mmCIF file of C-alpha atoms in Angstrom:
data_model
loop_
_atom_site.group_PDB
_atom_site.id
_atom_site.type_symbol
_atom_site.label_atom_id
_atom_site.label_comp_id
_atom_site.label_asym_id
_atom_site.label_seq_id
_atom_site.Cartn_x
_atom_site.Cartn_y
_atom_site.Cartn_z
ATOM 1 C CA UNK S 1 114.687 79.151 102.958
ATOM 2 C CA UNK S 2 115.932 82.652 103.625
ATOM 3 C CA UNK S 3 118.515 83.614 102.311
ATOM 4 C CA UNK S 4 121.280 85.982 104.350
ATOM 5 C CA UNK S 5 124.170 87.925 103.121
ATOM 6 C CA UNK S 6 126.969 89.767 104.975
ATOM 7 C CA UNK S 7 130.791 90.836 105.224
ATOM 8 C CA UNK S 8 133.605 91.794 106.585
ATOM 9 C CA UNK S 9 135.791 94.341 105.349
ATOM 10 C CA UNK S 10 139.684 93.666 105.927
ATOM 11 C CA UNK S 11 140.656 97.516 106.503
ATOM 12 C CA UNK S 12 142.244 96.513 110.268
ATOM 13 C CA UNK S 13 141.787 94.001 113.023
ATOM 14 C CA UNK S 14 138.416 92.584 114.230
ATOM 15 C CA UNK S 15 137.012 94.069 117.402
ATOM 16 C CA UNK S 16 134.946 93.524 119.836
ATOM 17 C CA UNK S 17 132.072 95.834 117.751
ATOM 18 C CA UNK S 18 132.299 93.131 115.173
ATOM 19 C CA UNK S 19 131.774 90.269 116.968
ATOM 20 C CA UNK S 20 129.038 91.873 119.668
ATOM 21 C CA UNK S 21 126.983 93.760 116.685
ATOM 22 C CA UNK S 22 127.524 91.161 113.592
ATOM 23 C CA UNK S 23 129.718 87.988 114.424
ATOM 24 C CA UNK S 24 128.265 86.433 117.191
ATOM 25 C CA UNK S 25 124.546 86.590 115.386
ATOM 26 C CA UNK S 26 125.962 84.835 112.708
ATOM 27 C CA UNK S 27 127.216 82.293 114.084
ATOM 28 C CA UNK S 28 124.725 81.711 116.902
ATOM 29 C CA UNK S 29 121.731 82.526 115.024
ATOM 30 C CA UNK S 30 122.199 83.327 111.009
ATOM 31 C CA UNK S 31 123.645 80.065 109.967
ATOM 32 C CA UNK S 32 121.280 77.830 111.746
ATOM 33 C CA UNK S 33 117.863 79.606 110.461
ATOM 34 C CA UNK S 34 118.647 80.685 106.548
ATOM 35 C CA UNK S 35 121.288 79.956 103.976
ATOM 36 C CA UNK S 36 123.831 82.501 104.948
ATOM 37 C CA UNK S 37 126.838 83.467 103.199
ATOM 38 C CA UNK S 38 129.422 84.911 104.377
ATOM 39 C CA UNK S 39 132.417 86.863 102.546
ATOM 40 C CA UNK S 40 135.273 88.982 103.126
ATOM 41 C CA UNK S 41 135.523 92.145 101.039
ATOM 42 C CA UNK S 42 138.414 92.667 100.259
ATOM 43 C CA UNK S 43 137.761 94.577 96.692
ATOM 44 C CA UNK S 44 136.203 97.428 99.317
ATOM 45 C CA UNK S 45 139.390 97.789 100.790
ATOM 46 C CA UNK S 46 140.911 98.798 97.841
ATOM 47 C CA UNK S 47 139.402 102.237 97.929
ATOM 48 C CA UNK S 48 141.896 103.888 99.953
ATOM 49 C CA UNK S 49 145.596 103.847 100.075
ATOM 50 C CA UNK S 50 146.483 100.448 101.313
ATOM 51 C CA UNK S 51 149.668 98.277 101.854
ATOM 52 C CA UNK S 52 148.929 94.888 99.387
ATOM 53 C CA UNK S 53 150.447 92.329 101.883
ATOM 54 C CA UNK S 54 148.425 94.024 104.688
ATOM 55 C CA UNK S 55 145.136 93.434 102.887
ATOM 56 C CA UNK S 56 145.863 90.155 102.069
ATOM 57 C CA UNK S 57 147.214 89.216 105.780
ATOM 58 C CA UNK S 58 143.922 90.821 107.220
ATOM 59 C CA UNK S 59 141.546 89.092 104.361
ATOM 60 C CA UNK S 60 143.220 86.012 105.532
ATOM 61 C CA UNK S 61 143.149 86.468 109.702
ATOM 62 C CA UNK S 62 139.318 88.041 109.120
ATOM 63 C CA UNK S 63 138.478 84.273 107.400
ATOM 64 C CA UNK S 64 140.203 82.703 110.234
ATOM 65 C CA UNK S 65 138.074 84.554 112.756
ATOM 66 C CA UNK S 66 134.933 84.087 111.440
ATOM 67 C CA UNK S 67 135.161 80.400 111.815
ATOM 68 C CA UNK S 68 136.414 81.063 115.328
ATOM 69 C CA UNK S 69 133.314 82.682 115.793
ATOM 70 C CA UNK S 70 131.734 79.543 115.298
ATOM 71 C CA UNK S 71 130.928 79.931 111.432
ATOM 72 C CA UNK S 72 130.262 76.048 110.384
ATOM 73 C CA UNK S 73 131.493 75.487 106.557
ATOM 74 C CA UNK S 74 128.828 72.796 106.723
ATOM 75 C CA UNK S 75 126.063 75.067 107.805
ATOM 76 C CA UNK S 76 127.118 78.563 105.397
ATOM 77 C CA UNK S 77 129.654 79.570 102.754
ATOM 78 C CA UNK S 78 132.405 81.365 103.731
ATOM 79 C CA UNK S 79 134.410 82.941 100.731
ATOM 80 C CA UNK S 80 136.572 85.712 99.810
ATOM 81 C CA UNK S 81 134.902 88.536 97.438
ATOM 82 C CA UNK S 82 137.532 88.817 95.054
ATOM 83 C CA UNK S 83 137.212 85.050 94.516
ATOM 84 C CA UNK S 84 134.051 85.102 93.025
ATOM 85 C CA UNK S 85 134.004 87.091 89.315
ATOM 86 C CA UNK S 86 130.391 87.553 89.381
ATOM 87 C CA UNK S 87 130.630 90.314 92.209
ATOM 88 C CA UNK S 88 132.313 92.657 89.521
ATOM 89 C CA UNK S 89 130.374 91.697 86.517
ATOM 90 C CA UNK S 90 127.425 92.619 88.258
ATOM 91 C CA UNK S 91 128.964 95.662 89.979
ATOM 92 C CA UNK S 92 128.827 97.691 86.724
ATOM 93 C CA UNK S 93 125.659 96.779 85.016
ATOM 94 C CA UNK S 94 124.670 98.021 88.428
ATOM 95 C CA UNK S 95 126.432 101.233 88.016
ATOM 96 C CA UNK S 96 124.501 101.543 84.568
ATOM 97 C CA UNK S 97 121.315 101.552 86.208
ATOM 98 C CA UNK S 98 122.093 103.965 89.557
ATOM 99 C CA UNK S 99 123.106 107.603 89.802
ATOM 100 C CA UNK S 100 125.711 109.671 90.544
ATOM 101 C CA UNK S 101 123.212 111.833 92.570
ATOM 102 C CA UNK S 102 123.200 109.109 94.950
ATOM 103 C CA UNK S 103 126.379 108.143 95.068
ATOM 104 C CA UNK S 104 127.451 111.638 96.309
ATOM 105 C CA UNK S 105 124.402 111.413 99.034
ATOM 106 C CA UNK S 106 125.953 108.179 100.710
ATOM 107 C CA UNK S 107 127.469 109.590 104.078
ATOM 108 C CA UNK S 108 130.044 107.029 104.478
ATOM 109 C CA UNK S 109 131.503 108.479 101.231
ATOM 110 C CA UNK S 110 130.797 112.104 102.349
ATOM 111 C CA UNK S 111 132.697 111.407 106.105
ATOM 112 C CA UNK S 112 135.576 109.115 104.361
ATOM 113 C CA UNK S 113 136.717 111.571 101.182
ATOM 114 C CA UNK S 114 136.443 114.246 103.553
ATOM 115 C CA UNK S 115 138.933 112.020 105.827
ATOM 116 C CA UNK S 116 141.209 111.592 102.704
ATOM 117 C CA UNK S 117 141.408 115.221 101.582
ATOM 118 C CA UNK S 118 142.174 116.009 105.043
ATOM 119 C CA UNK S 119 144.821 113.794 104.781
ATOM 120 C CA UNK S 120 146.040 115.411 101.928
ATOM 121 C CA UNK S 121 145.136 112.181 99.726
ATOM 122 C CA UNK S 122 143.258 112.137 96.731
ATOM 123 C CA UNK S 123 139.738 110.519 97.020
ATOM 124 C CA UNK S 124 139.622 107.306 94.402
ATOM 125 C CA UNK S 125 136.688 106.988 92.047
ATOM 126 C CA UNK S 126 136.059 103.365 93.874
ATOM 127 C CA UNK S 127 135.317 105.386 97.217
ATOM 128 C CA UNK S 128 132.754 107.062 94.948
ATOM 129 C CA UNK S 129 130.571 103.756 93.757
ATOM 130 C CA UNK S 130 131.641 101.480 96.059
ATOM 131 C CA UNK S 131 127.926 101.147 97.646
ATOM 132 C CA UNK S 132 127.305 99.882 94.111
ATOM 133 C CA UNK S 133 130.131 96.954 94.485
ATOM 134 C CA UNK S 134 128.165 96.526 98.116
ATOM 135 C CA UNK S 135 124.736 95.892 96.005
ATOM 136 C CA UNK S 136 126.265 93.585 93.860
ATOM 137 C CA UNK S 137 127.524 91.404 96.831
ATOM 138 C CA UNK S 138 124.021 91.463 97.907
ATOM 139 C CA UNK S 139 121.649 90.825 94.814
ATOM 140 C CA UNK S 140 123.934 88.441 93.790
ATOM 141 C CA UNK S 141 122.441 86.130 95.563
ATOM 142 C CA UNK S 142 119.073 86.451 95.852
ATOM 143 C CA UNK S 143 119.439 87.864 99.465
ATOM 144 C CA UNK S 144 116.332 88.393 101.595
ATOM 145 C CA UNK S 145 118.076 89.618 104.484
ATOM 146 C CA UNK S 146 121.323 91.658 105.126
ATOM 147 C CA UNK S 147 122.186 91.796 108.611
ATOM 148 C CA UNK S 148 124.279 95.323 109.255
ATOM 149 C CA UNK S 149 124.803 97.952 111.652
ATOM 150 C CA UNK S 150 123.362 101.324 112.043
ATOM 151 C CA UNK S 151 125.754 102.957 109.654
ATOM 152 C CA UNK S 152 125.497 100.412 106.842
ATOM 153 C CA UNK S 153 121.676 100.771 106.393
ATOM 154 C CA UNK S 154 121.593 103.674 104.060
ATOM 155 C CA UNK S 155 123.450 101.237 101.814
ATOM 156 C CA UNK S 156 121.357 98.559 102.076
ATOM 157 C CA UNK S 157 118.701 100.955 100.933
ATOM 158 C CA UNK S 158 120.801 101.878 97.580
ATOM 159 C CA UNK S 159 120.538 98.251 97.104
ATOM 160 C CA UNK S 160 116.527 97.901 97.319
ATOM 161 C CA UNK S 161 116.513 101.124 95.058
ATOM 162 C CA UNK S 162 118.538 99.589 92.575
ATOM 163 C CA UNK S 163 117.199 96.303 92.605
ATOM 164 C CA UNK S 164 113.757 97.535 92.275
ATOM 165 C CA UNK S 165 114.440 100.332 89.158
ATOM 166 C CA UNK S 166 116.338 97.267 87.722
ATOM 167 C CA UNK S 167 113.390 95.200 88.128
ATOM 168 C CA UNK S 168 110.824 97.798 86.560
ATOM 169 C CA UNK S 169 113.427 98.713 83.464
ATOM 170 C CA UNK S 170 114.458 95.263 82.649
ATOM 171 C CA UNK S 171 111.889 92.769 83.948
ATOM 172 C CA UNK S 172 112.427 90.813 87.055
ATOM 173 C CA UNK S 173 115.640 89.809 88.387
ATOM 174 C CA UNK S 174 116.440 90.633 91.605
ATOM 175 C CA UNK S 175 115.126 89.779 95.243
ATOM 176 C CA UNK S 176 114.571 93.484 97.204
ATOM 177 C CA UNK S 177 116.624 92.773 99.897
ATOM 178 C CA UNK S 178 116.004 94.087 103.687
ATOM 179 C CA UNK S 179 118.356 95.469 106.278
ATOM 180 C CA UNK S 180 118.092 93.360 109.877
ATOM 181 C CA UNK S 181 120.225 94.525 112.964
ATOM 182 C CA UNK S 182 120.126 92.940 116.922
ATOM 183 C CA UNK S 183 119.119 94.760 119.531
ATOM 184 C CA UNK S 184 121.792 95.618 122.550
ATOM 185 C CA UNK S 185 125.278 96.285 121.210
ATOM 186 C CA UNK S 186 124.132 96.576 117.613
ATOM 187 C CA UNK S 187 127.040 99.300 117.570
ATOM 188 C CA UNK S 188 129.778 99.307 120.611
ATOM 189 C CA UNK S 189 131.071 102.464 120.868
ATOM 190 C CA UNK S 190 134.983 103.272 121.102
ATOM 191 C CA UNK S 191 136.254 103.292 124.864
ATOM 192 C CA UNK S 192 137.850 106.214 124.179
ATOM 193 C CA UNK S 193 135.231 108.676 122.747
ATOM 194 C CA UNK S 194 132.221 106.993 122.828
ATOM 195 C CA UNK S 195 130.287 109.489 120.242
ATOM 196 C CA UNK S 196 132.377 107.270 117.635
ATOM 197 C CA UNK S 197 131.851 103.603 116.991
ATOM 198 C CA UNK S 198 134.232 101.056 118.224
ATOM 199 C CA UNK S 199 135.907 100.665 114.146
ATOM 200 C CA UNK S 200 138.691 98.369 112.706
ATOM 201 C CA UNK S 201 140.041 101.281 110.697
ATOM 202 C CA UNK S 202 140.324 103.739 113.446
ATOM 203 C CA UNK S 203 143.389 105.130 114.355
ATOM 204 C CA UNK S 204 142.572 105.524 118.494
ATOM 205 C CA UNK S 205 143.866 101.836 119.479
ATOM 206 C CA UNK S 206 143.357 102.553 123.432
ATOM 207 C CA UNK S 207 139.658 102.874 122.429
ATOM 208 C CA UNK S 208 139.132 99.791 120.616
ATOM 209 C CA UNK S 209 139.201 96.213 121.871
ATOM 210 C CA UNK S 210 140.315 93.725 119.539
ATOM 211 C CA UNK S 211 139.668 90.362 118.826
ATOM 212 C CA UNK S 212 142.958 88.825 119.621
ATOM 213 C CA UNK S 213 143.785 91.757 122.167
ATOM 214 C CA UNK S 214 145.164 89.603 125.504
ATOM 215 C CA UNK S 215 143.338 89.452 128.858
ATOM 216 C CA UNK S 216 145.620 91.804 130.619
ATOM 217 C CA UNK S 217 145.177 94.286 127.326
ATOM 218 C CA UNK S 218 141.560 93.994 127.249
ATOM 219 C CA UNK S 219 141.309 94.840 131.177
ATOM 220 C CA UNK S 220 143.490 97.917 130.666
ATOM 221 C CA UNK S 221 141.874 99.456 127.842
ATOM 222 C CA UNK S 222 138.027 98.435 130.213
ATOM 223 C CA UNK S 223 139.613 100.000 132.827
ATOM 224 C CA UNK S 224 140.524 103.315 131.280
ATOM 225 C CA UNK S 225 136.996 103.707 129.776
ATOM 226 C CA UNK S 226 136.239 107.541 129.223
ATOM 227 C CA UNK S 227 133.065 108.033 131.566
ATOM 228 C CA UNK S 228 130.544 110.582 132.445
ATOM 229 C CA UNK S 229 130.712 113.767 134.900
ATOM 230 C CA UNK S 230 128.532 112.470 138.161
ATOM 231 C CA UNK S 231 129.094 109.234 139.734
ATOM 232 C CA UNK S 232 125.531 107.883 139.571
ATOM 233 C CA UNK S 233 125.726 104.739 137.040
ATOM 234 C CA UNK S 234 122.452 105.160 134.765
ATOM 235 C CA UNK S 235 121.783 103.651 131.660
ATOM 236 C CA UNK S 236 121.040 106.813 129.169
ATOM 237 C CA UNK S 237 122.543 106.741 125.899
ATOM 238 C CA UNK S 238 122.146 110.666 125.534
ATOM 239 C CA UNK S 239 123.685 112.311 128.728
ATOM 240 C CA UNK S 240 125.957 109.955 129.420
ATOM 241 C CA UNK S 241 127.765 107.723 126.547
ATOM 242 C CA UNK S 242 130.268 106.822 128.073
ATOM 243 C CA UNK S 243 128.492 104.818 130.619
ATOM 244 C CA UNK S 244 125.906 103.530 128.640
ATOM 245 C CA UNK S 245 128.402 102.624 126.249
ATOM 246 C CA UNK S 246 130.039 99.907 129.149
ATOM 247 C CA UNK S 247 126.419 99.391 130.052
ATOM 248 C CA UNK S 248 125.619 97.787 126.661
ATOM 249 C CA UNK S 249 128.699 95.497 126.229
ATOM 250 C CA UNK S 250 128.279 94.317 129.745
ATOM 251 C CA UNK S 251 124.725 93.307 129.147
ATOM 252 C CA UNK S 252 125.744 91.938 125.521
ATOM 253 C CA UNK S 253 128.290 89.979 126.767
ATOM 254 C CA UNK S 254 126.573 88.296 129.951
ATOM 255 C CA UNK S 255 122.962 88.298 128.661
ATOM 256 C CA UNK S 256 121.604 91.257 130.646
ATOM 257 C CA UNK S 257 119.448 94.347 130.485
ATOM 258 C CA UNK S 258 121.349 97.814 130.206
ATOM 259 C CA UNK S 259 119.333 99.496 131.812
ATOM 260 C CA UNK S 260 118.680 96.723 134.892
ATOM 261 C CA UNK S 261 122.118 96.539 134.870
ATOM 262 C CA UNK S 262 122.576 99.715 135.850
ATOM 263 C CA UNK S 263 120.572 99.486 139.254
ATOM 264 C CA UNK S 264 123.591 97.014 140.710
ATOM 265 C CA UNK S 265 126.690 99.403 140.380
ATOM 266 C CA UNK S 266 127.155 102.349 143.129
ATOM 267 C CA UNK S 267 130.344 103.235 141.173
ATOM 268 C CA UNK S 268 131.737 103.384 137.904
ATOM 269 C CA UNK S 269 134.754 101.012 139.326
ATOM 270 C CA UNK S 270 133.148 98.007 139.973
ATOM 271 C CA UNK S 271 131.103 98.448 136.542
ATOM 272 C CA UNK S 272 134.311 98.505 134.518
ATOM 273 C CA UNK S 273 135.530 95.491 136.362
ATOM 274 C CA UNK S 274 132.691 93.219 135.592
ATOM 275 C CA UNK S 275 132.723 94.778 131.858
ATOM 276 C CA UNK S 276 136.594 93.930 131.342
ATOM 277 C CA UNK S 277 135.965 90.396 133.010
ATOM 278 C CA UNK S 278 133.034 89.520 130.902
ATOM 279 C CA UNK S 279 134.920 90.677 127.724
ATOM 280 C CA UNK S 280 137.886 88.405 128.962
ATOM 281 C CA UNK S 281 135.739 85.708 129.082
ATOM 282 C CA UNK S 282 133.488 86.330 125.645
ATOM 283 C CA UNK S 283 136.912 86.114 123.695
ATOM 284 C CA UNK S 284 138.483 83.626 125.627
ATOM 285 C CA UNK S 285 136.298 80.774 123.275
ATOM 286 C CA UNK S 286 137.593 82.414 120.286
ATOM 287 C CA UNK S 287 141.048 83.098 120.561
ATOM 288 C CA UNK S 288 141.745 79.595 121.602
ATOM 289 C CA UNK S 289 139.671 78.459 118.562
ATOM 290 C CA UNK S 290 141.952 80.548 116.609
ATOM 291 C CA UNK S 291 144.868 79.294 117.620
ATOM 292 C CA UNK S 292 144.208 75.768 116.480
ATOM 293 C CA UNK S 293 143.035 76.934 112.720
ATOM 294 C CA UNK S 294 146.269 79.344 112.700
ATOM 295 C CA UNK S 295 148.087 75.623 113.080
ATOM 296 C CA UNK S 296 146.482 74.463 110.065
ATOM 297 C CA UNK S 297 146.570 76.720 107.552
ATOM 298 C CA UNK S 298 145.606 74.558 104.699
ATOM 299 C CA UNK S 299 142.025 73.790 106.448
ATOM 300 C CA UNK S 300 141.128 77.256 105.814
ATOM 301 C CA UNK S 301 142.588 77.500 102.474
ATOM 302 C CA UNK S 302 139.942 74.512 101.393
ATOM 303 C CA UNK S 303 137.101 75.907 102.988
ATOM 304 C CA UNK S 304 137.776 79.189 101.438
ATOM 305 C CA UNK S 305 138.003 77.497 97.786
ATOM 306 C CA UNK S 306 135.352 75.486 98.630
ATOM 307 C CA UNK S 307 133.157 78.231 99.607
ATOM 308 C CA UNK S 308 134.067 80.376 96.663
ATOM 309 C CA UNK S 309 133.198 77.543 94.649
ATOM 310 C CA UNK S 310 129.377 76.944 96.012
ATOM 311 C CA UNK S 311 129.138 81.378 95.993
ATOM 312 C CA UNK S 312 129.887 81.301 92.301
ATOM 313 C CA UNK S 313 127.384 78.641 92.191
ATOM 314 C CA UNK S 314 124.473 80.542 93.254
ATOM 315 C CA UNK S 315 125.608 84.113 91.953
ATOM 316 C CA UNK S 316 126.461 82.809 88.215
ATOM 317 C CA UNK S 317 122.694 82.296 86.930
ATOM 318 C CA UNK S 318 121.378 85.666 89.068
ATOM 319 C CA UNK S 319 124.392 87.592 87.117
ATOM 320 C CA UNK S 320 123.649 86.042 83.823
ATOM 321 C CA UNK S 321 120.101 86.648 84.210
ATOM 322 C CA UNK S 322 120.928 90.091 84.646
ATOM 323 C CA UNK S 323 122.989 90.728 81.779
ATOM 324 C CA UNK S 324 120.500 88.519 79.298
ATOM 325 C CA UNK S 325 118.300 91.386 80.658
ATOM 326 C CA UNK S 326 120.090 94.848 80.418
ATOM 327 C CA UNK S 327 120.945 93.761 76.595
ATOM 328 C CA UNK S 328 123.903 92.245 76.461
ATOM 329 C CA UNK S 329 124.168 89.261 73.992
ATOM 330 C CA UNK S 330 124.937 85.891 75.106
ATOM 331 C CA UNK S 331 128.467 84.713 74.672
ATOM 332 C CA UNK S 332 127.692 81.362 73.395
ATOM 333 C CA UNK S 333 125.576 83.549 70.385
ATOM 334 C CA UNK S 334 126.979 83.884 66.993
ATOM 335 C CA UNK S 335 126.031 86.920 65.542
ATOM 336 C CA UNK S 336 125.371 86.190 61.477
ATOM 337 C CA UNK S 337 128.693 88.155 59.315
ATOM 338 C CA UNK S 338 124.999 89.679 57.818
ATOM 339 C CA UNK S 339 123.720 90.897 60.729
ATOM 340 C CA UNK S 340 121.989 94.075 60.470
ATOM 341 C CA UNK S 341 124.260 97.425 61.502
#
């Protein structure tokens, strides 16, 4: 059976990019058709300046959204990274075997210590290898299939690189994963400058619909949508963003065609009405869904140990593999006091 792999990072609150572009797939799609695992990573958002008890409150509301989603315990594993030891045991043998050349060539890194400096912050050595943490989450587990957004592909590529020079130094270990994304709303774009994608980190709340945003929110920030000059409604991603951007949540949310959609507005008024009350009613499912795990707290608590428990399950003998491999000697192996130096 295939085998999927994905995350969520908790840096900030879920949006509405997360669940159009990754989320709903998971749960509609990924869980029924492969063996799909899904973690929060909540080592990656240790790379920049954080607040502990934020991280932890995020890791824990992220967990409690993806079953909102739908996510089935039953059906995947749901975990928390830091849970599972094998992530960082892997992490640097990995690190042994890629390049600092490529490291500095990852563009997240290039766009995020640029942020930092900026900032006046100091840029962390785990904002450096960090893609290498995000190939150990993957080969891990033998993943075929890593479904991601536009801008995580490049890592998803580090991770077939490594896994395959890993494979030719040390003998066969690793499945060579491969990147999948949907089609329409693969990235929602921020409401507010729709060159930029709709993130949980940014700082532009106005643009950026979240998860647990309320109805009368949701329509607001819809409703003050940065559009296009003209007033003709037509679906082109290039001339006019900020149209195509409403375009493309409408049709992600109801099931449509951007670029059919298009043909039934006269106005960019009406559009944003039908976009804000299809949003309304695409969370409505979920937030109610969260509201009744939020009551039981301990539920999630056991299906996050008992997820960890079935990840370290399947990682553990992949990981061990891979250090039997590089060199490293066995634990359980006494080394004779006559050994050769």
């Amino acid at each position: 059976m295939t085998r999927v792999f994905s995350g969520i990072k908790p840096t900030g609150h879920l949006t509405l990019g997360n669940y159009l572009g990754a989320m709903r797939r998971w749960a509609t799609v990924d869980q029924y058709r492969a063996d799909a695992l899904f973690c929060i990573v909540d080592l990656h958002a240790l790379t920049v300046d954080h607040d502990p008890a934020r991280v932890r409150r995020l890791s824990r509301q992220a967990a409690t959204l993806l079953l909102a989603s739908g996510l089935d315990p039953e059906r995947c594993t749901v975990f928390v990274q830091s849970h599972v030891d094998e992530h960082t045991r892997l992490s640097y043998l990995l690190e042994c075997v890629a390049t600092d050349g490529e490291m500095r060539r990852m563009i997240q890194y290039k766009e995020k210590a640029a942020r930092e400096q900026r900032r006046g912050g100091s840029v962390r050595l785990s904002l450096l290898t960090y893609p290498v943490l995000m190939a150990a989450d993957i080969l891990a587990y033998g993943t075929d299939e890593v479904p991601v957004g536009n801008d995580q592909t490049q890592h998803v590529e580090l991770a077939r690189d490594i896994a395959v020079r890993f494979n030719q130094r040390y003998g066969h270990t690793f499945v060579v994963p491969r990147a999948t994304s949907p089609g329409v709303a693969a990235r929602v774009m921020n409401l507010q400058d729709p060159a930029s994608k709709m993130g949980k980190s940014d700082d532009t709340g106005p643009g950026i619909v979240y998860l647990l945003d309320e109805p009368d929110v949701v329509r607001k920030k819809v409703m003050r949508a940065v559009t296009d000059s003209g007033s003709e409604v037509v679906y082109d991603r290039e001339s006019r963003p900020g149209i195509a951007n409403l375009l493309e949540i409408l049709a992600a949310c109801t099931g449509g065609d951007p670029a059919e959609l298009a043909g039934s507005y006269d106005g960019y008024g009406a559009l944003k009405r039908d976009t804000a009350d299809a949003v309304i009613e695409v969370l409505r499912p979920l937030q109610e869904r969260h509201q009744e795990l939020c009551a039981d707290p301990g539920s999630l608590e056991g299906v996050l140990r008992e997820g960890a428990e079935r990840a370290r399950g399947m990682a553990r003998p992949t990981v061990d593999a891979a250090y039997r491999a590089i060199g490293l000697l066995p634990a359980s192996e006494e080394v004779p006091l006559n050994a050769a130096r």
